[in-house]
Amino acid sequence: MSGMNLPPGLRPSSGPPQQGGQRGAPSPEEREAAEARARQQDEMKRTMIAAMLEPAARERLSRISLTRPQLAAQVETLLVNMGQQGQIRGQVSDEALKGLLEQVSNPAPAKSTSSVSQSSRTKTLGGGITIQRKRDDSDSDEYDL
């Protein structure tokens, strides 16, 4: 069918479109625009969090971000979502931030503590910390009281 009528500006192709190879890597302008959008969103997020938190809570969150960046990012995301949904009125206190931190960090350890057997030699603390005492294989008959 060489006599196929195509709209003006279109030519018959010899195969499937080759957009995959040409569009594989973004152009420098697209990459720069994406980086600018990411920086702008990050700055807006920081501004929202700074406005939502009291100074003591802001300081606590910044210290946490130094030691546990993933936890801090989860709390920041939670704060932004709560702020956008109107669940936060006024500023978040240090005590309220502690509660959020417990909410974010406790679900994972809560599941694992149910499978841990509690014995006289094992003690499970919050935050996924388990203390296990040394086992003493000696017989208790060896000791005279």
mmCIF file of N, CA and C in Angstrom:
data_model
loop_
_atom_site.group_PDB
_atom_site.id
_atom_site.type_symbol
_atom_site.label_atom_id
_atom_site.label_comp_id
_atom_site.label_asym_id
_atom_site.label_seq_id
_atom_site.Cartn_x
_atom_site.Cartn_y
_atom_site.Cartn_z
ATOM 1 N N MET A 1 0.838 -1.184 0.000
ATOM 2 C CA MET A 1 0.000 0.000 0.000
ATOM 3 C C MET A 1 0.871 1.230 0.000
ATOM 4 N N SER A 2 1.500 1.482 -1.079
ATOM 5 C CA SER A 2 2.349 2.655 -1.180
ATOM 6 C C SER A 2 1.533 3.900 -1.444
ATOM 7 N N GLY A 3 0.293 3.774 -1.809
ATOM 8 C CA GLY A 3 -0.536 4.930 -2.115
ATOM 9 C C GLY A 3 -1.354 5.371 -0.913
ATOM 10 N N MET A 4 -0.875 5.118 0.314
ATOM 11 C CA MET A 4 -1.611 5.473 1.517
ATOM 12 C C MET A 4 -1.590 6.986 1.700
ATOM 13 N N ASN A 5 -2.739 7.575 2.012
ATOM 14 C CA ASN A 5 -2.838 9.022 2.220
ATOM 15 C C ASN A 5 -2.576 9.342 3.682
ATOM 16 N N LEU A 6 -1.580 10.187 3.927
ATOM 17 C CA LEU A 6 -1.230 10.618 5.276
ATOM 18 C C LEU A 6 -1.477 12.108 5.393
ATOM 19 N N PRO A 7 -1.803 12.569 6.604
ATOM 20 C CA PRO A 7 -1.969 14.011 6.797
ATOM 21 C C PRO A 7 -0.670 14.735 6.462
ATOM 22 N N PRO A 8 -0.763 16.003 6.080
ATOM 23 C CA PRO A 8 0.454 16.767 5.745
ATOM 24 C C PRO A 8 1.415 16.820 6.938
ATOM 25 N N GLY A 9 2.691 16.683 6.709
ATOM 26 C CA GLY A 9 3.713 16.741 7.740
ATOM 27 C C GLY A 9 4.099 15.383 8.259
ATOM 28 N N LEU A 10 3.349 14.318 7.957
ATOM 29 C CA LEU A 10 3.674 12.972 8.408
ATOM 30 C C LEU A 10 4.230 12.170 7.239
ATOM 31 N N ARG A 11 5.266 11.409 7.533
ATOM 32 C CA ARG A 11 5.855 10.531 6.525
ATOM 33 C C ARG A 11 5.720 9.098 6.996
ATOM 34 N N PRO A 12 5.663 8.181 6.066
ATOM 35 C CA PRO A 12 5.607 6.784 6.487
ATOM 36 C C PRO A 12 6.904 6.383 7.167
ATOM 37 N N SER A 13 6.778 5.602 8.234
ATOM 38 C CA SER A 13 7.977 5.176 8.962
ATOM 39 C C SER A 13 8.357 3.780 8.518
ATOM 40 N N SER A 14 9.631 3.459 8.718
ATOM 41 C CA SER A 14 10.121 2.149 8.319
ATOM 42 C C SER A 14 9.975 1.131 9.437
ATOM 43 N N GLY A 15 9.544 1.516 10.610
ATOM 44 C CA GLY A 15 9.406 0.594 11.729
ATOM 45 C C GLY A 15 8.789 1.299 12.915
ATOM 46 N N PRO A 16 8.910 0.692 14.105
ATOM 47 C CA PRO A 16 8.348 1.341 15.297
ATOM 48 C C PRO A 16 9.103 2.625 15.620
ATOM 49 N N PRO A 17 8.436 3.561 16.290
ATOM 50 C CA PRO A 17 9.102 4.817 16.641
ATOM 51 C C PRO A 17 10.319 4.565 17.537
ATOM 52 N N GLN A 18 11.335 5.356 17.368
ATOM 53 C CA GLN A 18 12.593 5.187 18.095
ATOM 54 C C GLN A 18 12.751 6.236 19.173
ATOM 55 N N GLN A 19 11.724 6.429 19.970
ATOM 56 C CA GLN A 19 11.799 7.428 21.025
ATOM 57 C C GLN A 19 12.627 6.949 22.197
ATOM 58 N N GLY A 20 12.712 5.655 22.426
ATOM 59 C CA GLY A 20 13.444 5.124 23.570
ATOM 60 C C GLY A 20 14.900 5.538 23.556
ATOM 61 N N GLY A 21 15.564 5.442 22.441
ATOM 62 C CA GLY A 21 16.976 5.799 22.358
ATOM 63 C C GLY A 21 17.196 7.298 22.435
ATOM 64 N N GLN A 22 16.288 8.062 21.839
ATOM 65 C CA GLN A 22 16.467 9.510 21.811
ATOM 66 C C GLN A 22 16.059 10.156 23.132
ATOM 67 N N ARG A 23 15.119 9.570 23.844
ATOM 68 C CA ARG A 23 14.615 10.168 25.077
ATOM 69 C C ARG A 23 15.180 9.485 26.320
ATOM 70 N N GLY A 24 16.181 8.637 26.171
ATOM 71 C CA GLY A 24 16.730 7.893 27.301
ATOM 72 C C GLY A 24 17.321 8.801 28.367
ATOM 73 N N ALA A 25 18.117 9.755 27.975
ATOM 74 C CA ALA A 25 18.753 10.667 28.924
ATOM 75 C C ALA A 25 18.123 12.044 28.790
ATOM 76 N N PRO A 26 17.742 12.661 29.908
ATOM 77 C CA PRO A 26 17.158 13.997 29.817
ATOM 78 C C PRO A 26 18.208 15.019 29.370
ATOM 79 N N SER A 27 17.717 16.030 28.686
ATOM 80 C CA SER A 27 18.622 17.079 28.226
ATOM 81 C C SER A 27 19.113 17.884 29.434
ATOM 82 N N PRO A 28 20.203 18.603 29.272
ATOM 83 C CA PRO A 28 20.717 19.416 30.395
ATOM 84 C C PRO A 28 19.693 20.427 30.907
ATOM 85 N N GLU A 29 18.866 20.972 30.001
ATOM 86 C CA GLU A 29 17.857 21.938 30.444
ATOM 87 C C GLU A 29 16.799 21.257 31.302
ATOM 88 N N GLU A 30 16.376 20.049 30.889
ATOM 89 C CA GLU A 30 15.377 19.320 31.667
ATOM 90 C C GLU A 30 15.930 18.927 33.033
ATOM 91 N N ARG A 31 17.178 18.486 33.051
ATOM 92 C CA ARG A 31 17.813 18.091 34.302
ATOM 93 C C ARG A 31 17.920 19.290 35.238
ATOM 94 N N GLU A 32 18.291 20.422 34.690
ATOM 95 C CA GLU A 32 18.428 21.640 35.503
ATOM 96 C C GLU A 32 17.071 22.093 36.044
ATOM 97 N N ALA A 33 16.029 21.980 35.217
ATOM 98 C CA ALA A 33 14.694 22.363 35.659
ATOM 99 C C ALA A 33 14.204 21.421 36.761
ATOM 100 N N ALA A 34 14.488 20.130 36.628
ATOM 101 C CA ALA A 34 14.078 19.169 37.655
ATOM 102 C C ALA A 34 14.808 19.443 38.969
ATOM 103 N N GLU A 35 16.095 19.759 38.887
ATOM 104 C CA GLU A 35 16.858 20.085 40.096
ATOM 105 C C GLU A 35 16.324 21.352 40.745
ATOM 106 N N ALA A 36 15.956 22.339 39.940
ATOM 107 C CA ALA A 36 15.413 23.577 40.485
ATOM 108 C C ALA A 36 14.082 23.320 41.188
ATOM 109 N N ARG A 37 13.228 22.465 40.575
ATOM 110 C CA ARG A 37 11.952 22.127 41.217
ATOM 111 C C ARG A 37 12.191 21.394 42.534
ATOM 112 N N ALA A 38 13.150 20.472 42.542
ATOM 113 C CA ALA A 38 13.446 19.721 43.772
ATOM 114 C C ALA A 38 13.962 20.656 44.864
ATOM 115 N N ARG A 39 14.838 21.599 44.498
ATOM 116 C CA ARG A 39 15.348 22.564 45.486
ATOM 117 C C ARG A 39 14.219 23.432 46.025
ATOM 118 N N GLN A 40 13.320 23.855 45.132
ATOM 119 C CA GLN A 40 12.211 24.701 45.554
ATOM 120 C C GLN A 40 11.276 23.942 46.502
ATOM 121 N N GLN A 41 10.972 22.679 46.185
ATOM 122 C CA GLN A 41 10.119 21.875 47.057
ATOM 123 C C GLN A 41 10.785 21.642 48.405
ATOM 124 N N ASP A 42 12.096 21.392 48.394
ATOM 125 C CA ASP A 42 12.831 21.180 49.641
ATOM 126 C C ASP A 42 12.812 22.446 50.495
ATOM 127 N N GLU A 43 12.976 23.577 49.865
ATOM 128 C CA GLU A 43 12.958 24.845 50.602
ATOM 129 C C GLU A 43 11.569 25.119 51.178
ATOM 130 N N MET A 44 10.525 24.811 50.419
ATOM 131 C CA MET A 44 9.152 24.991 50.917
ATOM 132 C C MET A 44 8.901 24.066 52.101
ATOM 133 N N LYS A 45 9.404 22.829 52.017
ATOM 134 C CA LYS A 45 9.241 21.868 53.103
ATOM 135 C C LYS A 45 9.946 22.375 54.358
ATOM 136 N N ARG A 46 11.164 22.863 54.209
ATOM 137 C CA ARG A 46 11.902 23.400 55.364
ATOM 138 C C ARG A 46 11.184 24.590 55.983
ATOM 139 N N THR A 47 10.649 25.459 55.141
ATOM 140 C CA THR A 47 9.942 26.637 55.628
ATOM 141 C C THR A 47 8.689 26.242 56.410
ATOM 142 N N MET A 48 7.943 25.259 55.867
ATOM 143 C CA MET A 48 6.738 24.795 56.559
ATOM 144 C C MET A 48 7.087 24.182 57.908
ATOM 145 N N ILE A 49 8.124 23.351 57.936
ATOM 146 C CA ILE A 49 8.509 22.685 59.183
ATOM 147 C C ILE A 49 9.009 23.700 60.201
ATOM 148 N N ALA A 50 9.790 24.681 59.743
ATOM 149 C CA ALA A 50 10.288 25.708 60.657
ATOM 150 C C ALA A 50 9.135 26.511 61.253
ATOM 151 N N ALA A 51 8.096 26.755 60.469
ATOM 152 C CA ALA A 51 6.947 27.506 60.969
ATOM 153 C C ALA A 51 6.089 26.665 61.920
ATOM 154 N N MET A 52 6.076 25.339 61.711
ATOM 155 C CA MET A 52 5.223 24.460 62.524
ATOM 156 C C MET A 52 5.822 24.146 63.886
ATOM 157 N N LEU A 53 7.146 24.121 63.998
ATOM 158 C CA LEU A 53 7.801 23.637 65.219
ATOM 159 C C LEU A 53 8.232 24.776 66.124
ATOM 160 N N GLU A 54 8.110 24.537 67.422
ATOM 161 C CA GLU A 54 8.682 25.451 68.401
ATOM 162 C C GLU A 54 10.209 25.298 68.344
ATOM 163 N N PRO A 55 10.961 26.297 68.847
ATOM 164 C CA PRO A 55 12.429 26.215 68.769
ATOM 165 C C PRO A 55 13.025 24.945 69.383
ATOM 166 N N ALA A 56 12.509 24.502 70.517
ATOM 167 C CA ALA A 56 13.048 23.289 71.158
ATOM 168 C C ALA A 56 12.795 22.058 70.293
ATOM 169 N N ALA A 57 11.605 21.986 69.697
ATOM 170 C CA ALA A 57 11.273 20.848 68.837
ATOM 171 C C ALA A 57 12.109 20.883 67.559
ATOM 172 N N ARG A 58 12.330 22.084 67.017
ATOM 173 C CA ARG A 58 13.154 22.221 65.809
ATOM 174 C C ARG A 58 14.577 21.765 66.096
ATOM 175 N N GLU A 59 15.101 22.129 67.263
ATOM 176 C CA GLU A 59 16.450 21.716 67.641
ATOM 177 C C GLU A 59 16.529 20.198 67.801
ATOM 178 N N ARG A 60 15.521 19.599 68.431
ATOM 179 C CA ARG A 60 15.502 18.142 68.611
ATOM 180 C C ARG A 60 15.499 17.447 67.249
ATOM 181 N N LEU A 61 14.666 17.920 66.331
ATOM 182 C CA LEU A 61 14.578 17.297 65.008
ATOM 183 C C LEU A 61 15.888 17.439 64.239
ATOM 184 N N SER A 62 16.560 18.573 64.388
ATOM 185 C CA SER A 62 17.843 18.747 63.690
ATOM 186 C C SER A 62 18.914 17.822 64.265
ATOM 187 N N ARG A 63 18.886 17.596 65.587
ATOM 188 C CA ARG A 63 19.846 16.650 66.180
ATOM 189 C C ARG A 63 19.554 15.224 65.723
ATOM 190 N N ILE A 64 18.274 14.882 65.628
ATOM 191 C CA ILE A 64 17.904 13.545 65.175
ATOM 192 C C ILE A 64 18.336 13.346 63.719
ATOM 193 N N SER A 65 18.224 14.395 62.923
ATOM 194 C CA SER A 65 18.613 14.262 61.516
ATOM 195 C C SER A 65 20.103 14.001 61.358
ATOM 196 N N LEU A 66 20.897 14.376 62.353
ATOM 197 C CA LEU A 66 22.332 14.087 62.293
ATOM 198 C C LEU A 66 22.620 12.619 62.564
ATOM 199 N N THR A 67 21.867 12.018 63.488
ATOM 200 C CA THR A 67 22.150 10.636 63.876
ATOM 201 C C THR A 67 21.296 9.624 63.120
ATOM 202 N N ARG A 68 20.036 9.979 62.866
ATOM 203 C CA ARG A 68 19.124 9.052 62.175
ATOM 204 C C ARG A 68 18.363 9.809 61.092
ATOM 205 N N PRO A 69 19.016 10.053 59.950
ATOM 206 C CA PRO A 69 18.390 10.867 58.904
ATOM 207 C C PRO A 69 17.089 10.284 58.352
ATOM 208 N N GLN A 70 16.978 8.962 58.295
ATOM 209 C CA GLN A 70 15.742 8.360 57.777
ATOM 210 C C GLN A 70 14.569 8.627 58.703
ATOM 211 N N LEU A 71 14.783 8.534 59.996
ATOM 212 C CA LEU A 71 13.730 8.802 60.967
ATOM 213 C C LEU A 71 13.302 10.268 60.882
ATOM 214 N N ALA A 72 14.277 11.163 60.783
ATOM 215 C CA ALA A 72 13.966 12.592 60.682
ATOM 216 C C ALA A 72 13.171 12.876 59.408
ATOM 217 N N ALA A 73 13.532 12.231 58.306
ATOM 218 C CA ALA A 73 12.810 12.433 57.055
ATOM 219 C C ALA A 73 11.370 11.928 57.168
ATOM 220 N N GLN A 74 11.175 10.797 57.844
ATOM 221 C CA GLN A 74 9.817 10.275 58.040
ATOM 222 C C GLN A 74 8.976 11.243 58.871
ATOM 223 N N VAL A 75 9.569 11.776 59.930
ATOM 224 C CA VAL A 75 8.836 12.707 60.790
ATOM 225 C C VAL A 75 8.532 13.997 60.029
ATOM 226 N N GLU A 76 9.497 14.486 59.246
ATOM 227 C CA GLU A 76 9.260 15.694 58.461
ATOM 228 C C GLU A 76 8.124 15.483 57.467
ATOM 229 N N THR A 77 8.121 14.340 56.795
ATOM 230 C CA THR A 77 7.056 14.038 55.848
ATOM 231 C C THR A 77 5.708 13.960 56.555
ATOM 232 N N LEU A 78 5.689 13.329 57.721
ATOM 233 C CA LEU A 78 4.460 13.236 58.506
ATOM 234 C C LEU A 78 3.971 14.625 58.916
ATOM 235 N N LEU A 79 4.898 15.482 59.358
ATOM 236 C CA LEU A 79 4.523 16.844 59.759
ATOM 237 C C LEU A 79 3.943 17.634 58.586
ATOM 238 N N VAL A 80 4.583 17.523 57.421
ATOM 239 C CA VAL A 80 4.101 18.251 56.244
ATOM 240 C C VAL A 80 2.713 17.753 55.851
ATOM 241 N N ASN A 81 2.535 16.427 55.835
ATOM 242 C CA ASN A 81 1.218 15.873 55.478
ATOM 243 C C ASN A 81 0.141 16.315 56.468
ATOM 244 N N MET A 82 0.464 16.273 57.762
ATOM 245 C CA MET A 82 -0.495 16.693 58.778
ATOM 246 C C MET A 82 -0.811 18.178 58.637
ATOM 247 N N GLY A 83 0.198 18.978 58.327
ATOM 248 C CA GLY A 83 -0.013 20.408 58.149
ATOM 249 C C GLY A 83 -0.885 20.704 56.938
ATOM 250 N N GLN A 84 -0.678 19.959 55.851
ATOM 251 C CA GLN A 84 -1.478 20.178 54.641
ATOM 252 C C GLN A 84 -2.919 19.731 54.833
ATOM 253 N N GLN A 85 -3.138 18.739 55.695
ATOM 254 C CA GLN A 85 -4.487 18.255 55.950
ATOM 255 C C GLN A 85 -5.198 19.054 57.036
ATOM 256 N N GLY A 86 -4.502 19.993 57.652
ATOM 257 C CA GLY A 86 -5.104 20.832 58.675
ATOM 258 C C GLY A 86 -5.187 20.169 60.038
ATOM 259 N N GLN A 87 -4.409 19.128 60.265
ATOM 260 C CA GLN A 87 -4.439 18.437 61.550
ATOM 261 C C GLN A 87 -3.596 19.143 62.603
ATOM 262 N N ILE A 88 -2.739 20.062 62.182
ATOM 263 C CA ILE A 88 -1.882 20.778 63.125
ATOM 264 C C ILE A 88 -2.360 22.220 63.210
ATOM 265 N N ARG A 89 -2.696 22.621 64.412
ATOM 266 C CA ARG A 89 -3.078 24.012 64.646
ATOM 267 C C ARG A 89 -2.073 24.581 65.639
ATOM 268 N N GLY A 90 -1.478 25.680 65.283
ATOM 269 C CA GLY A 90 -0.454 26.265 66.137
ATOM 270 C C GLY A 90 0.874 25.555 65.928
ATOM 271 N N GLN A 91 1.784 25.789 66.852
ATOM 272 C CA GLN A 91 3.109 25.192 66.736
ATOM 273 C C GLN A 91 3.183 23.875 67.500
ATOM 274 N N VAL A 92 4.029 22.974 66.976
ATOM 275 C CA VAL A 92 4.216 21.658 67.595
ATOM 276 C C VAL A 92 5.259 21.807 68.701
ATOM 277 N N SER A 93 4.913 21.368 69.906
ATOM 278 C CA SER A 93 5.831 21.465 71.036
ATOM 279 C C SER A 93 6.833 20.317 71.000
ATOM 280 N N ASP A 94 7.815 20.387 71.867
ATOM 281 C CA ASP A 94 8.824 19.337 71.971
ATOM 282 C C ASP A 94 8.177 18.029 72.416
ATOM 283 N N GLU A 95 7.215 18.106 73.342
ATOM 284 C CA GLU A 95 6.525 16.905 73.816
ATOM 285 C C GLU A 95 5.715 16.255 72.700
ATOM 286 N N ALA A 96 5.039 17.071 71.885
ATOM 287 C CA ALA A 96 4.266 16.525 70.769
ATOM 288 C C ALA A 96 5.199 15.885 69.733
ATOM 289 N N LEU A 97 6.367 16.483 69.524
ATOM 290 C CA LEU A 97 7.342 15.908 68.599
ATOM 291 C C LEU A 97 7.844 14.567 69.119
ATOM 292 N N LYS A 98 8.040 14.467 70.435
ATOM 293 C CA LYS A 98 8.448 13.182 71.026
ATOM 294 C C LYS A 98 7.392 12.114 70.746
ATOM 295 N N GLY A 99 6.136 12.489 70.862
ATOM 296 C CA GLY A 99 5.054 11.550 70.566
ATOM 297 C C GLY A 99 5.066 11.094 69.115
ATOM 298 N N LEU A 100 5.304 12.034 68.207
ATOM 299 C CA LEU A 100 5.397 11.671 66.788
ATOM 300 C C LEU A 100 6.582 10.741 66.535
ATOM 301 N N LEU A 101 7.692 11.032 67.198
ATOM 302 C CA LEU A 101 8.874 10.183 67.045
ATOM 303 C C LEU A 101 8.591 8.762 67.522
ATOM 304 N N GLU A 102 7.869 8.646 68.638
ATOM 305 C CA GLU A 102 7.516 7.316 69.140
ATOM 306 C C GLU A 102 6.585 6.592 68.179
ATOM 307 N N GLN A 103 5.629 7.330 67.602
ATOM 308 C CA GLN A 103 4.705 6.734 66.638
ATOM 309 C C GLN A 103 5.448 6.195 65.430
ATOM 310 N N VAL A 104 6.401 6.969 64.933
ATOM 311 C CA VAL A 104 7.120 6.580 63.724
ATOM 312 C C VAL A 104 8.086 5.437 64.001
ATOM 313 N N SER A 105 8.736 5.455 65.154
ATOM 314 C CA SER A 105 9.768 4.453 65.410
ATOM 315 C C SER A 105 9.251 3.184 66.067
ATOM 316 N N ASN A 106 8.078 3.175 66.666
ATOM 317 C CA ASN A 106 7.599 1.996 67.392
ATOM 318 C C ASN A 106 6.896 0.925 66.564
ATOM 319 N N PRO A 107 6.253 1.201 65.440
ATOM 320 C CA PRO A 107 5.542 0.121 64.751
ATOM 321 C C PRO A 107 6.425 -1.069 64.363
ATOM 322 N N ALA A 108 7.621 -0.855 63.896
ATOM 323 C CA ALA A 108 8.491 -1.962 63.485
ATOM 324 C C ALA A 108 8.925 -2.812 64.685
ATOM 325 N N PRO A 109 9.414 -2.217 65.792
ATOM 326 C CA PRO A 109 9.794 -3.054 66.923
ATOM 327 C C PRO A 109 8.607 -3.751 67.575
ATOM 328 N N ALA A 110 7.419 -3.175 67.510
ATOM 329 C CA ALA A 110 6.259 -3.788 68.148
ATOM 330 C C ALA A 110 5.953 -5.148 67.520
ATOM 331 N N LYS A 111 6.180 -5.284 66.216
ATOM 332 C CA LYS A 111 5.930 -6.556 65.553
ATOM 333 C C LYS A 111 6.969 -7.597 65.949
ATOM 334 N N SER A 112 8.225 -7.159 66.079
ATOM 335 C CA SER A 112 9.284 -8.120 66.353
ATOM 336 C C SER A 112 9.307 -8.560 67.816
ATOM 337 N N THR A 113 8.783 -7.753 68.741
ATOM 338 C CA THR A 113 8.821 -8.142 70.151
ATOM 339 C C THR A 113 7.876 -9.285 70.445
ATOM 340 N N SER A 114 6.827 -9.448 69.641
ATOM 341 C CA SER A 114 5.900 -10.537 69.897
ATOM 342 C C SER A 114 6.538 -11.886 69.572
ATOM 343 N N SER A 115 7.501 -11.910 68.644
ATOM 344 C CA SER A 115 8.128 -13.174 68.283
ATOM 345 C C SER A 115 9.337 -13.488 69.163
ATOM 346 N N VAL A 116 9.806 -12.522 69.946
ATOM 347 C CA VAL A 116 10.960 -12.751 70.806
ATOM 348 C C VAL A 116 10.492 -13.441 72.075
ATOM 349 N N SER A 117 11.169 -14.518 72.421
ATOM 350 C CA SER A 117 10.778 -15.233 73.638
ATOM 351 C C SER A 117 11.401 -14.533 74.841
ATOM 352 N N GLN A 118 10.610 -14.345 75.835
ATOM 353 C CA GLN A 118 11.092 -13.711 77.046
ATOM 354 C C GLN A 118 11.527 -14.812 78.013
ATOM 355 N N SER A 119 12.772 -14.789 78.404
ATOM 356 C CA SER A 119 13.254 -15.745 79.391
ATOM 357 C C SER A 119 13.956 -14.965 80.490
ATOM 358 N N SER A 120 14.507 -15.699 81.439
ATOM 359 C CA SER A 120 15.179 -15.029 82.536
ATOM 360 C C SER A 120 16.484 -14.396 82.075
ATOM 361 N N ARG A 121 16.985 -14.811 80.929
ATOM 362 C CA ARG A 121 18.261 -14.284 80.433
ATOM 363 C C ARG A 121 18.102 -13.241 79.340
ATOM 364 N N THR A 122 16.898 -13.016 78.847
ATOM 365 C CA THR A 122 16.672 -12.092 77.743
ATOM 366 C C THR A 122 15.703 -11.004 78.183
ATOM 367 N N LYS A 123 16.025 -9.775 77.833
ATOM 368 C CA LYS A 123 15.144 -8.658 78.138
ATOM 369 C C LYS A 123 15.076 -7.770 76.905
ATOM 370 N N THR A 124 13.868 -7.405 76.476
ATOM 371 C CA THR A 124 13.686 -6.567 75.312
ATOM 372 C C THR A 124 13.300 -5.170 75.767
ATOM 373 N N LEU A 125 14.051 -4.188 75.280
ATOM 374 C CA LEU A 125 13.775 -2.790 75.588
ATOM 375 C C LEU A 125 13.115 -2.144 74.383
ATOM 376 N N GLY A 126 12.633 -0.940 74.538
ATOM 377 C CA GLY A 126 12.041 -0.213 73.433
ATOM 378 C C GLY A 126 13.077 0.106 72.366
ATOM 379 N N GLY A 127 12.604 0.335 71.162
ATOM 380 C CA GLY A 127 13.494 0.710 70.070
ATOM 381 C C GLY A 127 14.245 -0.466 69.482
ATOM 382 N N GLY A 128 13.786 -1.683 69.719
ATOM 383 C CA GLY A 128 14.407 -2.852 69.114
ATOM 384 C C GLY A 128 15.689 -3.308 69.790
ATOM 385 N N ILE A 129 15.921 -2.882 71.016
ATOM 386 C CA ILE A 129 17.133 -3.271 71.737
ATOM 387 C C ILE A 129 16.827 -4.496 72.577
ATOM 388 N N THR A 130 17.644 -5.523 72.406
ATOM 389 C CA THR A 130 17.482 -6.747 73.174
ATOM 390 C C THR A 130 18.748 -7.008 73.959
ATOM 391 N N ILE A 131 18.591 -7.227 75.259
ATOM 392 C CA ILE A 131 19.734 -7.535 76.107
ATOM 393 C C ILE A 131 19.685 -9.026 76.401
ATOM 394 N N GLN A 132 20.796 -9.687 76.147
ATOM 395 C CA GLN A 132 20.858 -11.117 76.398
ATOM 396 C C GLN A 132 22.048 -11.381 77.310
ATOM 397 N N ARG A 133 21.773 -11.955 78.469
ATOM 398 C CA ARG A 133 22.842 -12.239 79.428
ATOM 399 C C ARG A 133 23.649 -13.429 78.967
ATOM 400 N N LYS A 134 24.889 -13.484 79.448
ATOM 401 C CA LYS A 134 25.754 -14.619 79.149
ATOM 402 C C LYS A 134 25.163 -15.877 79.738
ATOM 403 N N ARG A 135 25.310 -16.935 79.024
ATOM 404 C CA ARG A 135 24.825 -18.223 79.530
ATOM 405 C C ARG A 135 25.950 -18.895 80.310
ATOM 406 N N ASP A 136 25.585 -19.450 81.415
ATOM 407 C CA ASP A 136 26.555 -20.156 82.245
ATOM 408 C C ASP A 136 26.183 -21.637 82.206
ATOM 409 N N ASP A 137 27.025 -22.439 81.594
ATOM 410 C CA ASP A 137 26.711 -23.860 81.419
ATOM 411 C C ASP A 137 27.064 -24.717 82.633
ATOM 412 N N SER A 138 27.624 -24.113 83.643
ATOM 413 C CA SER A 138 28.007 -24.908 84.815
ATOM 414 C C SER A 138 26.771 -25.339 85.604
ATOM 415 N N ASP A 139 26.910 -26.425 86.322
ATOM 416 C CA ASP A 139 25.802 -26.923 87.126
ATOM 417 C C ASP A 139 25.639 -26.086 88.378
ATOM 418 N N SER A 140 24.415 -25.951 88.810
ATOM 419 C CA SER A 140 24.187 -25.187 90.034
ATOM 420 C C SER A 140 24.605 -25.996 91.272
ATOM 421 N N ASP A 141 24.855 -27.320 91.106
ATOM 422 C CA ASP A 141 25.278 -28.157 92.229
ATOM 423 C C ASP A 141 26.705 -27.855 92.664
ATOM 424 N N GLU A 142 27.466 -27.221 91.807
ATOM 425 C CA GLU A 142 28.872 -26.969 92.119
ATOM 426 C C GLU A 142 29.044 -25.940 93.223
ATOM 427 N N TYR A 143 28.051 -25.130 93.415
ATOM 428 C CA TYR A 143 28.186 -24.042 94.372
ATOM 429 C C TYR A 143 27.603 -24.451 95.724
ATOM 430 N N ASP A 144 28.402 -24.272 96.759
ATOM 431 C CA ASP A 144 27.916 -24.537 98.104
ATOM 432 C C ASP A 144 27.498 -23.228 98.748
ATOM 433 N N LEU A 145 26.384 -23.245 99.316
ATOM 434 C CA LEU A 145 25.889 -22.021 99.947
ATOM 435 C C LEU A 145 25.991 -22.073 101.427
#
